[in-house]
C-alpha cells in the first residue's frame, strides 16, 4: 500500500512539473519599453555666415593720392603728381610667381601707350630694408619700365581695398575715379584687359568726348 502511494505521489509531481514547463513555453515575452520621448526637438546649430566682402572703392582717398612714396631710385613721388593723367597702378612683389608672368604683358602695353596721357606705376609692399636687393634683381630681370616705388603698409592696404592679395591692378581716370580694379593673373588676359581699359579711358577723356 505504501509503495503504491509513493508511486501515485511521484506521478502527480511529474505531471505538475510538466504542466508548469509547458505554461512557461507558451507565455510571450513582455514587449520592450517604448523609446523615451523628448519633450522638445533638438536645436540644430545655426549655419555659419559667409564673411561680407568689402564694397568696391570708387575713388582713391586724397590722403593716399598726396602721400609721398619712396621710389626705387631713392627719390620720391606721389600719385597726385600725375593729376590729369590716367594712372595704371600695379601692386606686385618680387616673390610673386604670377607677377613675374604678368609684368612682360604689361610692359608691352606700356610701350604701346608711350607718349599718351598715361602714367604706369608699380608698387611693391615689401620692406626696403630687407628686400631691396631682391626687388632690384626682379626689376632688372624683367626690364620693368614702370615708375617703381615702395608702398608703405597703409597705402598698400588702402589700394588693395581689404583684399590682401598680389598682384592687383587699378586703372584710375584723369578725374580720380577708379575705372577698373582686378586681382590675380590670367595668362594672356591681363595685358588685353589693361589695353582695352586704357583705350576706353582715353576715348572718354578726349576733348571730343567731353563736349
Short mmCIF file of C-alpha atoms in Angstrom, two decimals:
data_model
loop_
_atom_site.label_atom_id
_atom_site.label_comp_id
_atom_site.label_asym_id
_atom_site.label_seq_id
_atom_site.Cartn_x
_atom_site.Cartn_y
_atom_site.Cartn_z
CA UNK A 1 0.00 0.00 0.00
CA UNK A 2 2.72 2.42 0.94
CA UNK A 3 4.62 1.65 -2.26
CA UNK A 4 1.52 2.33 -4.34
CA UNK A 5 1.01 5.69 -2.56
CA UNK A 6 4.59 6.71 -3.32
CA UNK A 7 4.18 5.86 -7.00
CA UNK A 8 0.97 7.88 -7.23
CA UNK A 9 2.62 10.90 -5.46
CA UNK A 10 5.66 10.73 -7.74
CA UNK A 11 3.48 10.62 -10.83
CA UNK A 12 1.43 13.59 -9.63
CA UNK A 13 4.57 15.64 -9.06
CA UNK A 14 5.88 14.82 -12.52
CA UNK A 15 2.61 15.85 -14.15
CA UNK A 16 2.56 19.13 -12.22
CA UNK A 17 6.15 19.91 -13.26
CA UNK A 18 5.41 19.15 -16.92
CA UNK A 19 2.37 21.40 -16.86
CA UNK A 20 4.40 24.22 -15.35
CA UNK A 21 7.12 23.88 -18.01
CA UNK A 22 4.50 23.84 -20.77
CA UNK A 23 2.97 27.02 -19.39
CA UNK A 24 6.30 28.81 -19.40
CA UNK A 25 6.96 27.92 -23.02
CA UNK A 26 3.57 29.23 -24.09
CA UNK A 27 3.97 32.67 -22.45
CA UNK A 28 5.05 35.57 -24.74
CA UNK A 29 7.89 37.81 -23.51
CA UNK A 30 6.75 41.27 -22.43
CA UNK A 31 7.12 43.97 -25.15
CA UNK A 32 10.16 46.28 -24.87
CA UNK A 33 9.50 49.65 -23.24
CA UNK A 34 8.74 52.48 -25.73
CA UNK A 35 11.65 54.83 -26.56
CA UNK A 36 11.92 57.86 -24.38
CA UNK A 37 10.21 60.83 -25.97
CA UNK A 38 11.99 64.18 -25.85
CA UNK A 39 9.88 67.00 -24.61
CA UNK A 40 11.41 69.31 -27.28
CA UNK A 41 13.20 68.58 -30.59
CA UNK A 42 16.99 69.10 -30.52
CA UNK A 43 18.14 72.56 -31.61
CA UNK A 44 20.20 72.45 -34.79
CA UNK A 45 23.33 74.67 -34.80
CA UNK A 46 22.93 77.93 -36.71
CA UNK A 47 24.66 77.91 -40.13
CA UNK A 48 27.85 79.90 -40.35
CA UNK A 49 27.55 83.16 -42.24
CA UNK A 50 30.00 83.85 -45.03
CA UNK A 51 32.13 86.95 -44.44
CA UNK A 52 30.85 90.03 -46.23
CA UNK A 53 33.25 91.24 -48.92
CA UNK A 54 34.18 94.92 -48.68
CA UNK A 55 32.45 97.25 -51.11
CA UNK A 56 34.48 98.25 -54.14
CA UNK A 57 36.33 101.53 -53.73
CA UNK A 58 35.26 104.11 -56.31
CA UNK A 59 37.92 106.78 -55.73
CA UNK A 60 41.38 106.81 -54.20
CA UNK A 61 41.35 108.81 -50.95
CA UNK A 62 43.09 112.16 -51.13
CA UNK A 63 45.37 111.16 -48.26
CA UNK A 64 46.74 108.32 -50.41
CA UNK A 65 46.97 110.48 -53.54
CA UNK A 66 49.10 113.07 -51.74
CA UNK A 67 51.18 110.62 -49.70
CA UNK A 68 54.87 110.64 -50.63
CA UNK A 69 56.13 107.27 -51.81
CA UNK A 70 59.78 106.29 -51.77
CA UNK A 71 60.98 105.48 -55.27
CA UNK A 72 63.30 102.59 -56.05
CA UNK A 73 65.86 105.12 -57.32
CA UNK A 74 65.90 106.78 -53.87
CA UNK A 75 63.76 109.73 -54.99
CA UNK A 76 60.11 110.13 -54.07
CA UNK A 77 56.79 110.86 -55.75
CA UNK A 78 53.07 110.91 -55.02
CA UNK A 79 50.12 109.79 -57.12
CA UNK A 80 48.92 113.38 -57.07
CA UNK A 81 51.98 114.38 -59.09
CA UNK A 82 50.24 112.97 -62.16
CA UNK A 83 46.90 114.71 -61.87
CA UNK A 84 45.13 114.92 -65.24
CA UNK A 85 46.68 111.67 -66.42
CA UNK A 86 45.22 108.19 -66.42
CA UNK A 87 47.06 106.13 -63.80
CA UNK A 88 47.86 102.44 -64.03
CA UNK A 89 48.87 101.16 -60.58
CA UNK A 90 50.22 97.63 -60.39
CA UNK A 91 50.76 96.10 -56.93
CA UNK A 92 53.42 93.41 -57.15
CA UNK A 93 56.13 91.61 -55.20
CA UNK A 94 59.45 90.00 -56.12
CA UNK A 95 58.40 86.68 -54.53
CA UNK A 96 55.18 86.54 -56.58
CA UNK A 97 55.25 83.98 -59.41
CA UNK A 98 52.16 85.37 -61.20
CA UNK A 99 53.75 88.86 -61.09
CA UNK A 100 56.78 87.52 -62.93
CA UNK A 101 54.48 86.30 -65.73
CA UNK A 102 52.28 89.40 -65.70
CA UNK A 103 54.97 92.10 -65.96
CA UNK A 104 56.08 91.22 -69.53
CA UNK A 105 52.47 91.52 -70.74
CA UNK A 106 52.09 94.89 -69.03
CA UNK A 107 55.40 96.08 -70.44
CA UNK A 108 54.10 95.54 -73.99
CA UNK A 109 51.05 97.68 -73.17
CA UNK A 110 53.19 100.40 -71.60
CA UNK A 111 55.28 100.69 -74.76
CA UNK A 112 52.13 100.84 -76.92
CA UNK A 113 50.86 103.83 -74.91
CA UNK A 114 54.17 105.68 -74.74
CA UNK A 115 53.66 109.41 -75.32
CA UNK A 116 49.98 109.29 -74.33
CA UNK A 117 48.45 110.74 -71.19
CA UNK A 118 49.00 107.57 -69.13
CA UNK A 119 51.34 107.04 -66.19
CA UNK A 120 52.36 103.46 -65.32
CA UNK A 121 53.27 102.96 -61.65
CA UNK A 122 54.42 99.73 -59.99
CA UNK A 123 54.35 99.50 -56.20
CA UNK A 124 55.70 96.72 -54.00
CA UNK A 125 54.71 96.40 -50.35
CA UNK A 126 57.94 94.61 -49.46
CA UNK A 127 60.25 96.04 -46.82
CA UNK A 128 63.03 98.08 -48.48
CA UNK A 129 65.32 97.32 -45.54
CA UNK A 130 65.31 93.57 -46.23
CA UNK A 131 64.10 93.12 -49.81
CA UNK A 132 65.99 95.85 -51.69
CA UNK A 133 68.45 93.55 -53.49
CA UNK A 134 65.78 91.00 -54.37
CA UNK A 135 63.40 93.67 -55.71
CA UNK A 136 66.08 95.34 -57.82
CA UNK A 137 67.06 91.97 -59.30
CA UNK A 138 63.41 91.32 -60.19
CA UNK A 139 63.23 94.68 -61.96
CA UNK A 140 66.44 94.02 -63.91
CA UNK A 141 65.41 90.51 -64.92
CA UNK A 142 62.04 91.60 -66.30
CA UNK A 143 63.09 95.04 -67.65
CA UNK A 144 60.26 96.50 -65.61
CA UNK A 145 59.88 100.03 -67.02
CA UNK A 146 57.08 101.35 -64.80
CA UNK A 147 57.72 104.16 -62.36
CA UNK A 148 58.57 101.99 -59.36
CA UNK A 149 58.20 102.64 -55.67
CA UNK A 150 57.76 101.15 -52.22
CA UNK A 151 54.21 101.14 -50.88
CA UNK A 152 54.01 101.53 -47.11
CA UNK A 153 51.52 99.30 -45.30
CA UNK A 154 48.73 101.90 -45.07
CA UNK A 155 48.96 102.80 -48.76
CA UNK A 156 49.04 99.15 -49.85
CA UNK A 157 46.07 98.16 -47.68
CA UNK A 158 44.01 101.10 -48.94
CA UNK A 159 44.73 100.37 -52.60
CA UNK A 160 44.04 96.65 -52.05
CA UNK A 161 40.67 97.63 -50.58
CA UNK A 162 40.65 94.92 -47.93
CA UNK A 163 41.72 92.10 -50.26
CA UNK A 164 45.30 91.30 -49.36
CA UNK A 165 46.45 89.52 -52.50
CA UNK A 166 49.15 90.03 -55.11
CA UNK A 167 49.11 91.02 -57.96
CA UNK A 168 46.44 93.70 -58.20
CA UNK A 169 45.94 96.38 -60.85
CA UNK A 170 43.98 99.62 -60.72
CA UNK A 171 43.24 101.99 -63.59
CA UNK A 172 42.32 105.46 -62.36
CA UNK A 173 40.77 108.04 -64.64
CA UNK A 174 42.02 111.61 -65.03
CA UNK A 175 39.13 112.69 -62.79
CA UNK A 176 40.27 110.41 -59.96
CA UNK A 177 37.61 107.73 -60.40
CA UNK A 178 38.70 104.10 -60.27
CA UNK A 179 37.72 102.81 -63.71
CA UNK A 180 38.78 99.21 -63.15
CA UNK A 181 40.35 97.15 -60.37
CA UNK A 182 41.24 93.49 -60.82
CA UNK A 183 43.14 90.92 -58.79
CA UNK A 184 45.24 87.95 -59.79
CA UNK A 185 46.73 86.99 -63.12
CA UNK A 186 45.22 85.10 -66.08
CA UNK A 187 47.67 84.11 -68.80
CA UNK A 188 47.17 86.18 -71.94
CA UNK A 189 44.26 88.14 -70.46
CA UNK A 190 45.88 90.66 -68.11
CA UNK A 191 47.60 92.61 -70.88
CA UNK A 192 44.50 92.53 -73.10
CA UNK A 193 42.28 93.77 -70.29
CA UNK A 194 44.69 96.58 -69.46
CA UNK A 195 44.91 97.62 -73.11
CA UNK A 196 41.11 97.68 -73.57
CA UNK A 197 40.61 99.62 -70.33
CA UNK A 198 43.15 102.27 -71.33
CA UNK A 199 41.71 102.66 -74.83
CA UNK A 200 38.26 103.20 -73.35
CA UNK A 201 39.57 105.62 -70.72
CA UNK A 202 41.48 107.70 -73.29
CA UNK A 203 38.43 107.79 -75.55
CA UNK A 204 36.25 109.06 -72.70
CA UNK A 205 38.93 111.58 -71.71
CA UNK A 206 39.32 113.04 -75.22
CA UNK A 207 38.16 116.64 -75.82
CA UNK A 208 35.52 115.43 -78.28
CA UNK A 209 34.05 113.06 -75.69
CA UNK A 210 33.90 115.85 -73.07
CA UNK A 211 31.92 118.27 -75.28
#
